Amino acid sequence: MDDKTVRTIFYLSRLKQDKDGSEKIKNDLKAILEMVNSLKEIDTDNIMPLHNPLEETSRVFEDTVSSDNEKSLFLENAPESDGDYFIVPKVVE
Amino acid sequence: MTIQFLTISQLSDLLKNKKISYEELVDETFLLIKKYSSINSFITLNQKQALIDAKKLNVSNDQNSLTGIPIAQKDLFCTKGLKTTCGSKMLSNFVPPYDATVVSNLNSAGTICIGKTNMDEFAMGSSNETSFYGNVHNPWKEGFVPGGSSGGSAAAVAAGLVPAATGTDTGGSIRQPAALCGLTGIKPTYGRVSRWGMIAFASSLDQGGPICRNAEDCALLLDAMSGYDEKDTTSLKIDPTKINNNINEPLEHLNIGIVREFKQSDLSVDSQQLFSNTIKEFENLGAKISEISLPNIVQSVPTYYVVAPAECSSNLSRYDGVKYGYRSSNADDLESLYVNSRSEGFGEEVKRRILMGTYVLSSGYYDAYYKKAQQVRRLIKNDFGNAFKEVDVILTPTSPSQAFEFGSKGKKDPTELYLEDLYTISANLAGLPALSMPNGFINGLPVGVQLIGNYLDEEKILKLGHYFQKETDHHLKKPNLEGFA
Amino acid sequence: MKWEAVIGLEAHVQLSTETKLFSRASTTFGDEANTNVNLVDCGLPGVLPTVNKNAFYKAVKFGLAIDASINKVSIFDRKNYFYPDLPKGYQITQMEKPILEGGSIEINIDGLKRKINITRAHLEEDAGKSIHEGFKGTGIDLNRSGTPLLEIVSEPELRSSQEAVAYMKELHKIVTFLDVSDGEMSQGSLRCDANVSIRQKGETELGTRTEIKNINSFKFIEKAIEYEIKRQIAVLESKEKVEQETRLYDSIKNETRPMRSKEFANDYRYFPEPDLLPVVITDKEINDIKKHFPEMPKEKSIRYVQEFGISESDSSIISNSKNLSNFFEDCIKIVNDKVLLAKILVGDISSLLNKDAKEITDTNFTPENITQLINLISDGTISGKIAKDVLDQIRLKNIEPYEYIKEKGLTQISDEDAIERIILEILAKNPEQVEAYNNGKDKLFGFFVGQVMKATQGKANPKSVNLILKKALSNKHT
């Protein structure tokens, strides 16, 4: 795993890549990847990936409103809010 | 008369016969918890509400087998108005505005929620050493792990503080701690128990289930926990189980399969001996033992450690400091908000798995890792399908070893701990029900054996477990607890 | 150097379902912030999505209208990225197996018809809204989070900004007629991203394209694409390369500019949504939808002409607007002169609507008051000129035609004796003009008519005026 790849996955995960931990995390990931490499040997031609163990199909629901205004409930838990909106630092497009 | 170490059935009898009142039982429970608080099995206690609920029962006419029974909820289940942390700093201030279906089902059945148990952070771990709230001690030996991720639940039951607790199992997190603590635990068929309110780790693998002192109690709890929930699309459209009533029915002759690919040499000599003893015990019960092949089973750990991190990396993206949970004080701009909140809020193991998951899903690697793993997953499922044509139940050890010392595994190489899940993971990948129960001791520490059943065969494996427990006494042993009081 | 523009559009259509795609919270637009949000929309720990079947039915309806192939089994995927108005940190969308594939939309530019092919259309959930003004940071409103969107991707077959607008207008027509979306662009019900690239005419390979995101009006679509085409041509003509980037359209400056560039490209890491299972639409359900298919503009147009005898051009205009055709059909039940109704709808009323930039549903015009007005014209009670005034009064003050006419005494003067008296008076007052007219200045006829109308405050019946005036003038010509 080269440095650029490591930086990229830290970014995509929105995690801080601090200098001290950097070597350890690289080694940890290397060890995990080595362990999972045995998968490459398995012949999976024409095998469909399994995404849900029971392979059922979805239930669908009627288009009827069944929830109330619970605004205060959510904003209570918010790290920062003005009672009407969740507040985050200014976003620049 | 002490309530410590009593089973659900025993406590229920005491309550029915008015030998103890609902409030006395709750009071006694909290006294015990306080006495053994050094085990660190609980994160949050629900004392005030538990007493209110107990008092309410005095004036109600409810009297079924779970009425008034104190149970502990793994801190992964949302409990309305009661802090739910997932063992993480990220949710250390999170109070859910709703109950998980498992919680409301158990409340409706009459149980009393004593508190929320300690666990590996976000259910990632096999030793309860990754919790923000500190390690949990195995009641059988101080300084030793109880297993994970449902370590707190297992320790609370093993120490006799509560007769039962809920756990969740993604790769073995009910079964392995049950085994390491001398208890019985079952991971149901995927879809049997609703995941609504069960904070997600790996969506296609997670299942909630009970950890109890015996198979009979597990059946009681599973009957109450299970059943179709329309709020969970992956929930099976079937009625709750009704196993407890049938658990004493005669057992049909069962064919038990032993997995050829699980080499005896993966186990220590003591473990091998115990496993052979168990096989003999089942033969004495009238089961026919045969060898079956699960050709791809050794790929279950690699498969899991691609699929589970992938799903968890996505499931944990919602923890961004915006709507709830921890927000860093260093959040001057959006990127800092995200990166600092997440880096400060998550522990090392969680971060490792998120990074791994992000990697295996990223463009260029998806086919080689995630897609490949899900293909091998199908092969593993197919292997079980073939095996269940020849046998009714598959028997394996639950974990490669008994409990180990804090810090003795995984510090240099995280995969060392991952191999703890060698026997348990495949049932999650295939979605099959699997039970663990005690089958002996090594150096005074409990060891467990696993029964894997076919889809929806919880009754079969619980009955088999119950019959095993009628003829053996491993599940009746109790830890000394001297070091903890 | 002859350049050719290559344009592909990704339209996002908000479906007019009552509830969200994966939760049963309301989708009503304009409610107070964060009041149409439930546990699922907020992405709370432990919540799970459940599928709204009406969203699928609407998608299938659209698919049938554009002749797309419907995937009876379709799958949801997660698209992972971080943004404050995306509560779960991923959007549930359809990547590998969308609900619709193929199909086409026909556009008509100055009589030339062209078929634009559709690549695919899929269902996905909308994000919430980030509001940058008025906060000590940015405010997040999750009301919109989870609203069902149908993302429709066209092949890059459009060649000009006019074609792009024609395509979006046709799309708008289809989705509003089908009741798949309310099409209210001001409310964000229809928006598009435009992919624009330039190549030399005759080239088959595509040039580097830029993506202009989130354009939400027909006017801006045209201007943004126009600007971008010019910009890219200028870049290429100065022998530079066009950067592949995402751009935003600034409607105030009328330009596109690149979005803030990031060091890392966004890798969305799509994978199948594990909390949902494949969704199956049965043949029976598709047939039921076919059975209840609403009448589309083409059929309406033919029917209006055949059933009501209105002109083809009026019929075409009315049938192409859902609001106008609804209004027309309501009036038809009670109006006397259907042809006149059509004429006035297409003429005077449409002009007023354009002037005010309003839909007929947002005005004081109702089938009742307009039908009343038409009937008053067709039975001769008021003249066409008076009618115009009455129409304006309805528009401004919501008057009732019959009452207003009575009150103001606007009834048409059709009494021929009265008209003749007034005409003779005017001819007497204007002897020079009479002589000039009789010496060949025909145009003065209009002058006399004007004088009559002035004298009668426009109430004289024009037909009668014409007849009587002609006779009177010829009598003077002796």
PDB file of N, CA and C in Angstrom, chain C residues 90-119:
ATOM      1  N   TYR C  90     -24.100   8.505   3.510  1.00  0.00           N
ATOM      2  CA  TYR C  90     -24.208   7.840   2.222  1.00  0.00           C
ATOM      3  C   TYR C  90     -25.619   8.089   1.702  1.00  0.00           C
ATOM      4  N   GLN C  91     -25.754   8.045   0.381  1.00  0.00           N
ATOM      5  CA  GLN C  91     -27.061   8.190  -0.240  1.00  0.00           C
ATOM      6  C   GLN C  91     -27.468   6.813  -0.749  1.00  0.00           C
ATOM      7  N   ILE C  92     -28.733   6.454  -0.524  1.00  0.00           N
ATOM      8  CA  ILE C  92     -29.202   5.187  -1.081  1.00  0.00           C
ATOM      9  C   ILE C  92     -29.696   5.474  -2.496  1.00  0.00           C
ATOM     10  N   THR C  93     -29.101   4.830  -3.472  1.00  0.00           N
ATOM     11  CA  THR C  93     -29.387   5.094  -4.878  1.00  0.00           C
ATOM     12  C   THR C  93     -29.401   3.758  -5.619  1.00  0.00           C
ATOM     13  N   GLN C  94     -29.467   3.807  -6.956  1.00  0.00           N
ATOM     14  CA  GLN C  94     -29.394   2.562  -7.717  1.00  0.00           C
ATOM     15  C   GLN C  94     -28.263   2.683  -8.714  1.00  0.00           C
ATOM     16  N   MET C  95     -27.286   1.807  -8.599  1.00  0.00           N
ATOM     17  CA  MET C  95     -26.157   1.945  -9.510  1.00  0.00           C
ATOM     18  C   MET C  95     -26.163   0.873 -10.581  1.00  0.00           C
ATOM     19  N   GLU C  96     -25.992  -0.370 -10.131  1.00  0.00           N
ATOM     20  CA  GLU C  96     -25.850  -1.446 -11.116  1.00  0.00           C
ATOM     21  C   GLU C  96     -27.140  -1.838 -11.793  1.00  0.00           C
ATOM     22  N   LYS C  97     -28.217  -1.906 -11.017  1.00  0.00           N
ATOM     23  CA  LYS C  97     -29.478  -2.371 -11.600  1.00  0.00           C
ATOM     24  C   LYS C  97     -30.577  -1.352 -11.354  1.00  0.00           C
ATOM     25  N   PRO C  98     -30.630  -0.309 -12.216  1.00  0.00           N
ATOM     26  CA  PRO C  98     -31.640   0.722 -12.019  1.00  0.00           C
ATOM     27  C   PRO C  98     -33.012   0.217 -12.446  1.00  0.00           C
ATOM     28  N   ILE C  99     -34.046   0.915 -12.057  1.00  0.00           N
ATOM     29  CA  ILE C  99     -35.401   0.491 -12.366  1.00  0.00           C
ATOM     30  C   ILE C  99     -35.682   0.587 -13.880  1.00  0.00           C
ATOM     31  N   LEU C 100     -35.097   1.568 -14.562  1.00  0.00           N
ATOM     32  CA  LEU C 100     -35.375   1.733 -15.990  1.00  0.00           C
ATOM     33  C   LEU C 100     -34.094   1.817 -16.813  1.00  0.00           C
ATOM     34  N   GLU C 101     -34.181   1.250 -18.012  1.00  0.00           N
ATOM     35  CA  GLU C 101     -33.051   1.395 -18.938  1.00  0.00           C
ATOM     36  C   GLU C 101     -33.582   1.671 -20.335  1.00  0.00           C
ATOM     37  N   GLY C 102     -32.909   2.540 -21.049  1.00  0.00           N
ATOM     38  CA  GLY C 102     -33.310   2.821 -22.427  1.00  0.00           C
ATOM     39  C   GLY C 102     -34.519   3.735 -22.492  1.00  0.00           C
ATOM     40  N   GLY C 103     -35.142   3.794 -23.657  1.00  0.00           N
ATOM     41  CA  GLY C 103     -36.278   4.691 -23.862  1.00  0.00           C
ATOM     42  C   GLY C 103     -35.815   5.942 -24.587  1.00  0.00           C
ATOM     43  N   SER C 104     -36.777   6.827 -24.930  1.00  0.00           N
ATOM     44  CA  SER C 104     -36.386   8.056 -25.624  1.00  0.00           C
ATOM     45  C   SER C 104     -37.413   9.142 -25.399  1.00  0.00           C
ATOM     46  N   ILE C 105     -36.963  10.374 -25.627  1.00  0.00           N
ATOM     47  CA  ILE C 105     -37.848  11.535 -25.522  1.00  0.00           C
ATOM     48  C   ILE C 105     -37.748  12.305 -26.827  1.00  0.00           C
ATOM     49  N   GLU C 106     -38.891  12.684 -27.392  1.00  0.00           N
ATOM     50  CA  GLU C 106     -38.877  13.384 -28.673  1.00  0.00           C
ATOM     51  C   GLU C 106     -38.918  14.880 -28.447  1.00  0.00           C
ATOM     52  N   ILE C 107     -37.991  15.592 -29.095  1.00  0.00           N
ATOM     53  CA  ILE C 107     -38.034  17.057 -28.989  1.00  0.00           C
ATOM     54  C   ILE C 107     -38.387  17.648 -30.350  1.00  0.00           C
ATOM     55  N   ASN C 108     -38.926  18.848 -30.304  1.00  0.00           N
ATOM     56  CA  ASN C 108     -39.419  19.503 -31.510  1.00  0.00           C
ATOM     57  C   ASN C 108     -38.852  20.914 -31.555  1.00  0.00           C
ATOM     58  N   ILE C 109     -37.927  21.146 -32.488  1.00  0.00           N
ATOM     59  CA  ILE C 109     -37.345  22.495 -32.585  1.00  0.00           C
ATOM     60  C   ILE C 109     -37.732  23.060 -33.938  1.00  0.00           C
ATOM     61  N   ASP C 110     -38.564  24.104 -33.904  1.00  0.00           N
ATOM     62  CA  ASP C 110     -39.026  24.745 -35.145  1.00  0.00           C
ATOM     63  C   ASP C 110     -39.533  23.729 -36.141  1.00  0.00           C
ATOM     64  N   GLY C 111     -40.334  22.834 -35.677  1.00  0.00           N
ATOM     65  CA  GLY C 111     -40.944  21.873 -36.589  1.00  0.00           C
ATOM     66  C   GLY C 111     -40.097  20.632 -36.847  1.00  0.00           C
ATOM     67  N   LEU C 112     -38.791  20.718 -36.522  1.00  0.00           N
ATOM     68  CA  LEU C 112     -37.933  19.540 -36.749  1.00  0.00           C
ATOM     69  C   LEU C 112     -37.966  18.650 -35.520  1.00  0.00           C
ATOM     70  N   LYS C 113     -38.378  17.383 -35.747  1.00  0.00           N
ATOM     71  CA  LYS C 113     -38.482  16.475 -34.613  1.00  0.00           C
ATOM     72  C   LYS C 113     -37.209  15.658 -34.493  1.00  0.00           C
ATOM     73  N   ARG C 114     -36.772  15.442 -33.243  1.00  0.00           N
ATOM     74  CA  ARG C 114     -35.579  14.619 -33.042  1.00  0.00           C
ATOM     75  C   ARG C 114     -35.800  13.737 -31.824  1.00  0.00           C
ATOM     76  N   LYS C 115     -35.335  12.470 -31.923  1.00  0.00           N
ATOM     77  CA  LYS C 115     -35.484  11.558 -30.801  1.00  0.00           C
ATOM     78  C   LYS C 115     -34.191  11.581 -29.986  1.00  0.00           C
ATOM     79  N   ILE C 116     -34.323  11.861 -28.697  1.00  0.00           N
ATOM     80  CA  ILE C 116     -33.147  11.837 -27.821  1.00  0.00           C
ATOM     81  C   ILE C 116     -33.223  10.571 -26.978  1.00  0.00           C
ATOM     82  N   ASN C 117     -32.202   9.753 -27.050  1.00  0.00           N
ATOM     83  CA  ASN C 117     -32.234   8.487 -26.315  1.00  0.00           C
ATOM     84  C   ASN C 117     -31.872   8.656 -24.847  1.00  0.00           C
ATOM     85  N   ILE C 118     -32.501   7.852 -24.021  1.00  0.00           N
ATOM     86  CA  ILE C 118     -32.241   7.851 -22.585  1.00  0.00           C
ATOM     87  C   ILE C 118     -31.346   6.665 -22.266  1.00  0.00           C
ATOM     88  N   THR C 119     -30.318   6.887 -21.477  1.00  0.00           N
ATOM     89  CA  THR C 119     -29.449   5.780 -21.084  1.00  0.00           C
ATOM     90  C   THR C 119     -30.139   4.947 -20.003  1.00  0.00           C
TER      91      THR C 119
END
